Tab-separated table of C-alpha atoms in Angstrom:
chain	number	residue	atom	x	y	z
A	1	MET	CA	-23.517	-29.135	17.781
A	2	LYS	CA	-24.776	-30.960	14.322
A	3	LYS	CA	-26.807	-27.687	14.208
A	4	ARG	CA	-24.187	-25.279	14.450
A	5	ASN	CA	-21.747	-27.250	12.074
A	6	ALA	CA	-24.939	-27.272	9.583
A	7	ARG	CA	-25.379	-23.367	9.958
A	8	THR	CA	-21.220	-22.397	10.075
A	9	LEU	CA	-20.936	-24.629	6.324
A	10	TRP	CA	-24.358	-22.954	5.215
A	11	GLU	CA	-23.110	-19.579	6.255
A	12	ILE	CA	-19.470	-19.801	4.395
A	13	LEU	CA	-21.777	-21.444	1.798
A	14	VAL	CA	-23.745	-18.406	1.433
A	15	VAL	CA	-21.062	-15.458	1.581
A	16	SER	CA	-18.791	-17.148	-0.765
A	17	THR	CA	-21.560	-17.689	-3.060
A	18	ARG	CA	-22.055	-13.615	-2.588
A	19	LEU	CA	-18.273	-13.473	-3.104
A	20	GLY	CA	-17.917	-15.115	-6.502
A	21	LEU	CA	-20.979	-13.088	-7.576
A	22	THR	CA	-20.019	-9.656	-6.796
A	23	SER	CA	-15.794	-10.588	-6.951
A	24	PHE	CA	-15.028	-9.021	-10.116
A	25	GLY	CA	-11.072	-7.484	-11.030
A	26	GLY	CA	-8.338	-10.308	-10.754
A	27	PRO	CA	-6.832	-12.038	-8.639
A	28	THR	CA	-5.792	-8.453	-6.205
A	29	ALA	CA	-9.466	-7.479	-6.039
A	30	HIS	CA	-10.241	-10.615	-5.046
A	31	LEU	CA	-8.121	-10.557	-1.673
A	32	GLY	CA	-8.913	-6.958	-1.510
A	33	TYR	CA	-12.839	-8.339	-1.397
A	34	PHE	CA	-12.206	-11.147	0.990
A	35	HIS	CA	-10.074	-9.100	3.297
A	36	GLU	CA	-12.914	-6.428	3.318
A	37	GLU	CA	-15.739	-9.625	4.086
A	38	TYR	CA	-13.459	-12.001	5.972
A	39	VAL	CA	-10.950	-9.472	8.004
A	40	ARG	CA	-12.993	-6.210	8.535
A	41	ARG	CA	-16.799	-7.286	8.741
A	42	ARG	CA	-16.891	-10.471	9.443
A	43	LYS	CA	-14.059	-11.127	11.697
A	44	TRP	CA	-13.346	-15.333	10.575
A	45	ILE	CA	-9.691	-14.221	10.518
A	46	ASP	CA	-7.780	-11.535	12.171
A	47	GLU	CA	-5.733	-9.269	10.522
A	48	GLN	CA	-2.445	-10.723	10.487
A	49	SER	CA	-3.320	-14.197	10.434
A	50	TYR	CA	-4.498	-13.011	6.591
A	51	ALA	CA	-1.846	-11.439	6.302
A	52	ASP	CA	0.143	-14.744	6.632
A	53	LEU	CA	-2.536	-16.656	5.158
A	54	VAL	CA	-1.898	-14.195	1.452
A	55	ALA	CA	1.968	-14.469	1.920
A	56	LEU	CA	1.969	-18.320	2.249
A	57	CYS	CA	-0.255	-18.634	-0.974
A	58	GLN	CA	1.531	-16.428	-2.865
A	59	PHE	CA	4.278	-18.540	-2.041
A	60	ILE	CA	3.364	-21.719	-3.450
A	61	PRO	CA	1.975	-22.610	-6.903
A	62	GLY	CA	-1.725	-21.823	-7.949
A	63	PRO	CA	-4.276	-19.257	-7.728
A	64	ALA	CA	-3.493	-17.434	-4.507
A	65	SER	CA	-6.797	-15.763	-3.925
A	66	SER	CA	-8.731	-19.174	-4.187
A	67	GLN	CA	-6.049	-20.946	-1.974
A	68	VAL	CA	-6.607	-18.136	0.428
A	69	GLY	CA	-10.415	-19.107	0.035
A	70	ILE	CA	-9.531	-22.392	0.936
A	71	GLY	CA	-8.209	-21.975	3.628
A	72	ILE	CA	-10.725	-19.411	5.331
A	73	GLY	CA	-12.991	-21.765	4.445
A	74	ALA	CA	-10.691	-24.572	5.760
A	75	ALA	CA	-10.339	-23.112	9.574
A	76	ARG	CA	-13.695	-22.499	9.846
A	77	GLY	CA	-15.150	-25.791	8.599
A	78	GLY	CA	-12.452	-27.753	8.522
A	79	VAL	CA	-12.034	-30.039	5.195
A	80	ILE	CA	-15.794	-29.503	4.287
A	81	GLY	CA	-15.910	-25.906	4.635
A	82	GLY	CA	-12.952	-25.677	1.929
A	83	LEU	CA	-14.237	-27.081	-0.161
A	84	LEU	CA	-17.434	-25.178	0.174
A	85	ALA	CA	-15.643	-21.883	-0.351
A	86	PHE	CA	-14.234	-22.784	-3.648
A	87	LEU	CA	-17.472	-23.235	-4.808
A	88	GLY	CA	-18.891	-21.070	-3.936
A	89	PHE	CA	-16.321	-18.078	-5.102
A	90	THR	CA	-15.752	-20.501	-8.814
A	91	LEU	CA	-18.925	-22.291	-9.388
A	92	PRO	CA	-20.624	-18.758	-10.651
A	93	SER	CA	-17.838	-18.104	-13.252
A	94	VAL	CA	-17.629	-21.707	-14.463
A	95	ILE	CA	-21.577	-21.753	-15.361
A	96	VAL	CA	-20.836	-18.384	-17.204
A	97	LEU	CA	-18.067	-19.415	-18.843
A	98	ILE	CA	-19.000	-22.448	-19.549
A	99	LEU	CA	-22.625	-21.581	-20.946
A	100	PHE	CA	-20.426	-19.189	-23.067
A	101	ALA	CA	-18.215	-21.717	-24.953
A	102	LEU	CA	-21.577	-23.467	-25.506
A	103	LEU	CA	-23.944	-20.606	-26.819
A	104	LEU	CA	-22.304	-17.001	-26.993
A	105	GLN	CA	-19.209	-17.371	-28.649
A	106	GLY	CA	-18.487	-14.130	-30.343
A	107	GLY	CA	-20.120	-11.780	-28.480
A	108	ASN	CA	-17.787	-9.229	-26.952
A	109	ILE	CA	-18.859	-8.505	-23.611
A	110	ALA	CA	-15.649	-6.778	-22.522
A	111	GLU	CA	-16.427	-3.515	-23.727
A	112	ALA	CA	-19.476	-2.929	-22.399
A	113	GLY	CA	-20.179	-0.370	-19.924
A	114	TRP	CA	-21.315	-2.533	-16.969
A	115	ILE	CA	-17.998	-4.439	-16.810
A	116	HIS	CA	-16.016	-1.129	-17.102
A	117	GLY	CA	-18.058	0.446	-13.319
A	118	LEU	CA	-16.746	-3.276	-12.299
A	119	LYS	CA	-13.264	-2.337	-13.344
A	120	LEU	CA	-13.547	0.955	-11.027
A	121	VAL	CA	-15.620	-0.897	-8.355
A	122	ALA	CA	-12.021	-2.761	-8.432
A	123	VAL	CA	-9.746	-0.005	-8.508
A	124	ALA	CA	-11.642	1.010	-5.155
A	125	VAL	CA	-11.373	-2.334	-2.671
A	126	VAL	CA	-7.947	-3.075	-3.850
A	127	ALA	CA	-7.575	0.357	-2.494
A	128	HIS	CA	-8.864	0.123	0.186
A	129	ALA	CA	-7.490	-3.064	1.707
A	130	ILE	CA	-4.047	-2.326	0.376
A	131	LEU	CA	-3.849	1.136	2.951
A	132	GLY	CA	-5.395	-0.955	5.620
A	133	MET	CA	-3.196	-4.191	5.300
A	134	ALA	CA	0.260	-1.628	4.950
A	135	GLU	CA	-0.891	0.456	7.935
A	136	LYS	CA	-0.432	-3.405	9.856
A	137	LEU	CA	2.330	-4.672	8.108
A	138	ALA	CA	4.570	-1.880	7.240
A	139	PRO	CA	4.444	0.232	9.889
A	140	ASP	CA	8.047	0.836	9.870
A	141	LEU	CA	10.450	2.159	8.191
A	142	LYS	CA	12.948	-0.826	7.217
A	143	ARG	CA	9.531	-2.988	6.253
A	144	LYS	CA	8.585	0.900	3.515
A	145	ALA	CA	11.851	0.155	1.925
A	146	ILE	CA	10.686	-3.998	1.434
A	147	VAL	CA	7.683	-2.664	-0.004
A	148	LEU	CA	8.890	-0.182	-2.355
A	149	THR	CA	11.694	-2.705	-3.508
A	150	ALA	CA	9.231	-5.641	-4.305
A	151	LEU	CA	6.987	-2.529	-5.833
A	152	ALA	CA	10.133	-1.326	-7.945
A	153	VAL	CA	11.550	-4.767	-9.137
A	154	VAL	CA	8.399	-6.488	-9.889
A	155	LEU	CA	6.873	-3.332	-12.046
A	156	LEU	CA	10.347	-3.219	-14.321
A	157	TRP	CA	12.087	-6.772	-14.249
A	158	GLN	CA	9.066	-8.740	-15.843
A	159	ALA	CA	9.983	-12.182	-15.550
A	160	VAL	CA	8.164	-15.243	-15.631
A	161	PHE	CA	9.372	-16.306	-11.147
A	162	VAL	CA	10.267	-12.820	-10.606
A	163	GLN	CA	7.689	-12.919	-7.579
A	164	VAL	CA	8.674	-16.283	-5.808
A	165	LEU	CA	12.115	-14.794	-6.497
A	166	ILE	CA	10.877	-11.460	-4.784
A	167	ILE	CA	9.617	-13.096	-2.084
A	168	ALA	CA	12.129	-16.010	-1.107
A	169	ALA	CA	14.565	-12.523	-0.476
A	170	ALA	CA	12.140	-10.463	1.484
A	171	ALA	CA	11.783	-13.481	3.731
A	172	LEU	CA	15.722	-14.236	3.960
A	173	ILE	CA	16.233	-9.590	4.698
A	174	GLY	CA	13.155	-10.376	6.894
A	175	PHE	CA	15.115	-13.814	8.725
A	176	PHE	CA	18.313	-11.098	9.437
A	177	LEU	CA	16.753	-7.626	10.114
A	178	TYR	CA	13.532	-9.222	13.137
A	179	PRO	CA	15.608	-12.866	13.933
A	180	LYS	CA	14.340	-12.900	17.097
A	181	HIS	CA	10.268	-11.275	16.837
A	182	ASP	CA	8.126	-12.596	18.669
A	183	SER	CA	4.745	-10.995	17.185
A	184	ASN	CA	1.964	-12.559	19.745
A	185	THR	CA	-0.383	-13.383	17.146
A	186	ASP	CA	-4.056	-12.118	17.985
A	187	ARG	CA	-5.057	-15.299	18.067
A	188	PRO	CA	-3.705	-18.991	16.376
A	189	PHE	CA	-5.738	-19.582	13.380
A	190	ILE	CA	-6.482	-23.000	13.841
A	191	PHE	CA	-7.248	-25.851	11.140
A	192	PRO	CA	-8.996	-28.653	12.575
A	193	ILE	CA	-7.058	-30.601	9.674
A	194	SER	CA	-5.251	-33.744	10.700
A	195	ARG	CA	-1.608	-33.894	9.774
A	196	ALA	CA	-1.319	-37.523	8.748
A	197	PHE	CA	-4.026	-36.160	5.850
A	198	GLY	CA	-1.598	-32.948	5.263
A	199	ILE	CA	0.481	-35.654	4.678
A	200	ALA	CA	-1.588	-37.813	1.941
A	201	CYS	CA	-2.217	-34.628	0.267
A	202	LEU	CA	1.394	-33.971	-0.223
A	203	VAL	CA	1.772	-36.920	-1.628
A	204	LEU	CA	-1.403	-37.699	-4.117
A	205	PHE	CA	-0.052	-33.832	-5.212
A	206	PHE	CA	3.773	-34.542	-6.535
A	207	VAL	CA	2.320	-38.200	-7.193
A	208	LEU	CA	-0.627	-37.086	-10.148
A	209	LEU	CA	1.732	-34.429	-11.337
A	210	PHE	CA	4.448	-37.385	-11.871
A	211	CYS	CA	2.293	-39.553	-12.748
A	212	LEU	CA	0.191	-38.275	-15.354
A	213	PRO	CA	2.155	-37.722	-17.946
A	214	LEU	CA	3.139	-41.728	-18.457
A	215	LEU	CA	-0.215	-42.504	-18.009
A	216	ARG	CA	-0.871	-39.837	-20.384
A	217	GLN	CA	1.308	-41.643	-22.792
A	218	ALA	CA	0.650	-45.083	-21.618
A	219	THR	CA	-3.173	-44.815	-22.377
A	220	GLY	CA	-3.603	-41.956	-25.062
A	221	LEU	CA	-6.805	-41.549	-23.600
A	222	ASN	CA	-8.284	-37.537	-24.751
A	223	TRP	CA	-9.680	-37.247	-21.485
A	224	LEU	CA	-6.934	-38.187	-19.697
A	225	ALA	CA	-4.457	-35.886	-21.314
A	226	LEU	CA	-7.408	-32.933	-20.590
A	227	PHE	CA	-6.875	-33.494	-17.305
A	228	ASP	CA	-2.890	-33.915	-17.305
A	229	SER	CA	-2.397	-30.505	-19.419
A	230	PHE	CA	-5.599	-28.732	-16.505
A	231	TYR	CA	-3.813	-30.088	-13.374
A	232	ARG	CA	-0.155	-29.501	-14.835
A	233	SER	CA	-0.872	-25.691	-15.476
A	234	GLY	CA	-2.557	-25.779	-12.333
A	235	ALA	CA	0.917	-27.457	-9.871
A	236	LEU	CA	3.286	-25.329	-12.110
A	237	VAL	CA	2.361	-21.405	-12.687
A	238	PHE	CA	3.106	-19.034	-9.883
A	239	GLY	CA	1.692	-16.000	-10.007
A	240	GLY	CA	-1.892	-16.545	-10.011
A	241	GLY	CA	-4.520	-16.327	-13.395
A	242	HIS	CA	-2.785	-13.952	-15.164
A	243	VAL	CA	0.087	-15.688	-15.496
A	244	VAL	CA	-1.919	-19.183	-16.161
A	245	LEU	CA	-3.313	-17.778	-19.479
A	246	PRO	CA	-0.672	-17.176	-22.049
A	247	LEU	CA	-0.103	-20.734	-20.427
A	248	LEU	CA	-3.095	-22.085	-21.672
A	249	GLU	CA	-3.152	-21.357	-24.574
A	250	ARG	CA	0.516	-22.627	-25.394
A	251	GLU	CA	-0.838	-26.050	-24.303
A	252	PHE	CA	-3.882	-26.126	-26.373
A	253	VAL	CA	-4.105	-23.708	-29.347
A	254	PRO	CA	-0.411	-25.187	-30.749
A	255	ALA	CA	-1.794	-28.311	-30.361
A	256	GLY	CA	-5.314	-28.028	-32.038
A	257	TRP	CA	-7.685	-28.405	-28.550
A	258	LEU	CA	-9.030	-25.041	-29.556
A	259	THR	CA	-8.980	-22.385	-32.777
A	260	ALA	CA	-6.740	-19.007	-32.031
A	261	GLU	CA	-10.152	-16.897	-32.232
A	262	GLN	CA	-12.112	-19.550	-29.790
A	263	PHE	CA	-9.592	-18.616	-27.713
A	264	LEU	CA	-9.069	-15.004	-27.814
A	265	ALA	CA	-13.065	-15.296	-27.047
A	266	GLY	CA	-12.811	-16.659	-24.004
A	267	TYR	CA	-10.121	-14.905	-22.807
A	268	GLY	CA	-12.183	-12.217	-22.855
A	269	ALA	CA	-14.987	-13.625	-21.175
A	270	ALA	CA	-12.704	-14.530	-18.811
A	271	GLN	CA	-11.781	-11.420	-17.776
A	272	ALA	CA	-15.685	-9.643	-17.464
A	273	VAL	CA	-16.776	-12.580	-14.934
A	274	PRO	CA	-16.099	-12.183	-11.285
A	275	GLY	CA	-14.074	-15.374	-9.906
A	276	PRO	CA	-10.469	-15.878	-9.887
A	277	LEU	CA	-9.623	-16.196	-13.906
A	278	PHE	CA	-8.146	-20.221	-13.456
A	279	THR	CA	-11.908	-20.732	-14.589
A	280	PHE	CA	-10.970	-19.900	-18.082
A	281	ALA	CA	-10.226	-23.676	-18.112
A	282	ALA	CA	-13.423	-24.197	-17.735
A	283	TYR	CA	-14.161	-22.478	-21.084
A	284	ILE	CA	-11.921	-24.460	-23.147
A	285	GLY	CA	-12.274	-27.491	-21.151
A	286	ALA	CA	-16.214	-26.746	-23.067
A	287	VAL	CA	-14.901	-26.114	-26.240
A	288	ILE	CA	-13.447	-29.215	-26.809
A	289	ASP	CA	-15.783	-31.370	-24.839
A	290	GLY	CA	-18.662	-29.409	-24.023
A	291	TRP	CA	-20.056	-29.005	-20.707
A	292	LYS	CA	-18.460	-32.576	-19.305
A	293	GLY	CA	-14.859	-31.093	-20.409
A	294	GLY	CA	-15.988	-27.381	-18.400
A	295	LEU	CA	-15.897	-29.764	-15.685
A	296	LEU	CA	-13.120	-32.099	-15.343
A	297	ALA	CA	-10.793	-29.114	-16.760
A	298	THR	CA	-12.273	-26.720	-13.845
A	299	ALA	CA	-11.577	-29.893	-11.620
A	300	ALA	CA	-8.530	-30.508	-13.172
A	301	ILE	CA	-7.029	-27.602	-12.787
A	302	PHE	CA	-8.063	-26.383	-9.275
A	303	LEU	CA	-7.295	-29.990	-8.060
A	304	PRO	CA	-3.005	-29.077	-6.681
A	305	ALA	CA	-4.872	-25.650	-5.360
A	306	PHE	CA	-6.438	-27.929	-2.382
A	307	LEU	CA	-3.700	-30.624	-2.258
A	308	LEU	CA	-0.855	-28.175	-1.452
A	309	VAL	CA	-3.203	-25.629	0.792
A	310	PHE	CA	-5.060	-29.056	3.107
A	311	GLY	CA	-1.573	-30.506	2.849
A	312	ILE	CA	-0.017	-27.154	4.456
A	313	LEU	CA	-2.564	-25.886	6.456
A	314	PRO	CA	-2.101	-27.954	9.428
A	315	PHE	CA	1.319	-27.370	10.220
A	316	TRP	CA	0.438	-24.248	9.849
A	317	ASP	CA	0.013	-22.608	12.433
A	318	GLU	CA	3.108	-23.885	14.799
A	319	LEU	CA	5.101	-23.098	11.888
A	320	ARG	CA	4.166	-19.237	11.679
A	321	ARG	CA	4.219	-18.828	15.411
A	322	LYS	CA	8.520	-19.912	15.687
A	323	PRO	CA	10.663	-16.562	15.610
A	324	ALA	CA	12.953	-16.955	13.120
A	325	VAL	CA	10.066	-17.974	10.757
A	326	GLN	CA	7.698	-14.596	12.221
A	327	GLY	CA	11.069	-12.753	10.735
A	328	ALA	CA	10.468	-14.375	7.689
A	329	LEU	CA	7.317	-13.378	7.655
A	330	MET	CA	6.976	-10.173	8.196
A	331	GLY	CA	9.750	-9.793	5.371
A	332	VAL	CA	7.526	-11.687	2.778
A	333	ASN	CA	4.207	-9.706	4.094
A	334	ALA	CA	5.903	-6.177	3.086
A	335	ALA	CA	6.961	-7.570	-0.210
A	336	VAL	CA	3.250	-8.570	-0.229
A	337	ILE	CA	1.691	-4.884	0.305
A	338	GLY	CA	4.791	-4.324	-2.865
A	339	LEU	CA	2.894	-6.785	-5.403
A	340	LEU	CA	-0.420	-6.242	-4.525
A	341	ILE	CA	0.291	-1.882	-5.176
A	342	ALA	CA	2.079	-3.384	-8.788
A	343	ALA	CA	-1.018	-4.799	-9.649
A	344	PHE	CA	-2.970	-2.157	-7.907
A	345	TYR	CA	-1.124	0.158	-10.435
A	346	MET	CA	-1.163	-2.652	-13.729
A	347	PRO	CA	-3.659	-4.196	-14.943
A	348	ILE	CA	-6.120	-3.224	-12.321
A	349	TRP	CA	-5.001	1.541	-12.933
A	350	THR	CA	-4.041	1.483	-16.143
A	351	SER	CA	-7.157	-1.283	-17.967
A	352	SER	CA	-9.281	1.161	-15.891
A	353	ILE	CA	-8.757	4.789	-15.163
A	354	ASN	CA	-9.020	5.979	-18.428
A	355	ARG	CA	-10.118	9.335	-17.927
A	356	PRO	CA	-11.617	12.623	-15.174
A	357	LEU	CA	-14.563	11.140	-14.792
A	358	ASP	CA	-13.315	7.134	-14.038
A	359	PHE	CA	-11.055	8.800	-11.296
A	360	VAL	CA	-14.169	10.485	-10.006
A	361	LEU	CA	-16.387	7.009	-9.839
A	362	ALA	CA	-13.783	5.819	-8.251
A	363	ALA	CA	-13.590	7.999	-5.846
A	364	VAL	CA	-16.710	8.245	-4.851
A	365	LEU	CA	-16.764	4.215	-5.022
A	366	PHE	CA	-13.401	4.173	-2.312
A	367	SER	CA	-15.566	6.895	0.143
A	368	LEU	CA	-18.764	4.373	-0.090
A	369	LEU	CA	-16.622	1.578	0.713
A	370	ALA	CA	-14.671	2.972	2.639
A	371	HIS	CA	-16.606	6.004	4.940
A	372	TRP	CA	-20.061	5.213	4.636
A	373	LYS	CA	-19.279	1.056	5.859
A	374	LEU	CA	-21.137	0.346	2.521
A	375	PRO	CA	-20.459	-3.520	2.122
A	376	ALA	CA	-18.787	-4.571	-1.344
A	377	TRP	CA	-21.564	-5.733	-3.075
A	378	MET	CA	-23.727	-2.547	-2.751
A	379	VAL	CA	-21.108	-1.265	-4.195
A	380	VAL	CA	-20.758	-3.078	-6.920
A	381	ILE	CA	-23.959	-2.732	-8.198
A	382	ILE	CA	-23.663	1.279	-7.582
A	383	GLY	CA	-20.062	0.860	-9.765
A	384	ALA	CA	-21.916	-1.145	-12.494
A	385	LEU	CA	-25.408	1.716	-13.006
A	386	GLY	CA	-22.458	4.066	-12.980
A	387	GLY	CA	-20.775	2.509	-15.607
A	388	ILE	CA	-23.951	1.981	-17.476
A	389	LEU	CA	-24.530	5.451	-17.256
A	390	LEU	CA	-20.826	7.081	-18.029
A	391	ASP	CA	-20.901	4.697	-21.301
A	392	ALA	CA	-24.499	6.182	-21.962
A	393	PHE	CA	-23.456	10.012	-21.581
A	394	LEU	CA	-20.221	9.930	-22.687
């Protein structure tokens, strides 16, 4: 049993690290990579459970894609599995951004040809994931209408909390449209985490949220002020990494922690590396206080995600099986498809497809992934090489 558990944990670390090295393109693209690796290829989680987990993580604050990865790791290997899934997916970009802060500021890597190729990979991966999820989660006209409504609202109404409002409205609509629905979920999505541990995590989440600012003022310690700023950013942001970046700018640049030029240099680097955009915190922390500051900032900004995921998941499978909740989730899952399509258009499509050749390469990458069944990491390599060729000859 111990050998099997050790093998499972090692597999979680290896697979998540590979994703952390190859998952370019931001939170929506990450969900596409996760769907391809965890659902289609490895079948660690069924389609419905994955969709429900994505819906949950879209609704709670924090980095949605990282929380989905933590949840899948926890389902596979408990608390340690969730931690390993996080470390594998996050550490590659943390290391790169800390090194960039210490050594490479001023490098314009965001304009490199291979980076553009990786953006085109994100187009292919996200398109593949959306098609697969939409086929299952929005098969009827009612849910297709929810998809289109969510898509239109999120693109036309650019407000901070619009995503949360859309998901809440979709849950209410699903509750009334499907009040007694029984989805006969393919299999239980059980998390080997006790309810007592979950409650403790939720209590700690709120204790830190309210007590850290008080301790910061009472002590005046720089490291505690840094921890508090990043913890609040991770605890109060809805919508993922693209939303947290301007929030961090308002938190640290006016206060003099770093200059606007340093912030923009790190912003470009964060867009260019794989893994979660929340790792931009590692760059800011390293600019302020070296590699120790980078690690402290990373721990602080992701800690709320851990506490919320570990706090909610012990109750999640039982909750999502209630007929009324299932109806609400049907509405939420359809809305999430709309949100993913909106993110696919902007920023993924608008920042990647600039000319006909871009579209051709993206179509080729999509075909390699969807029809030739090449693994995502191989498509990433091909996309990077294609981007270099486009940059060299055009």
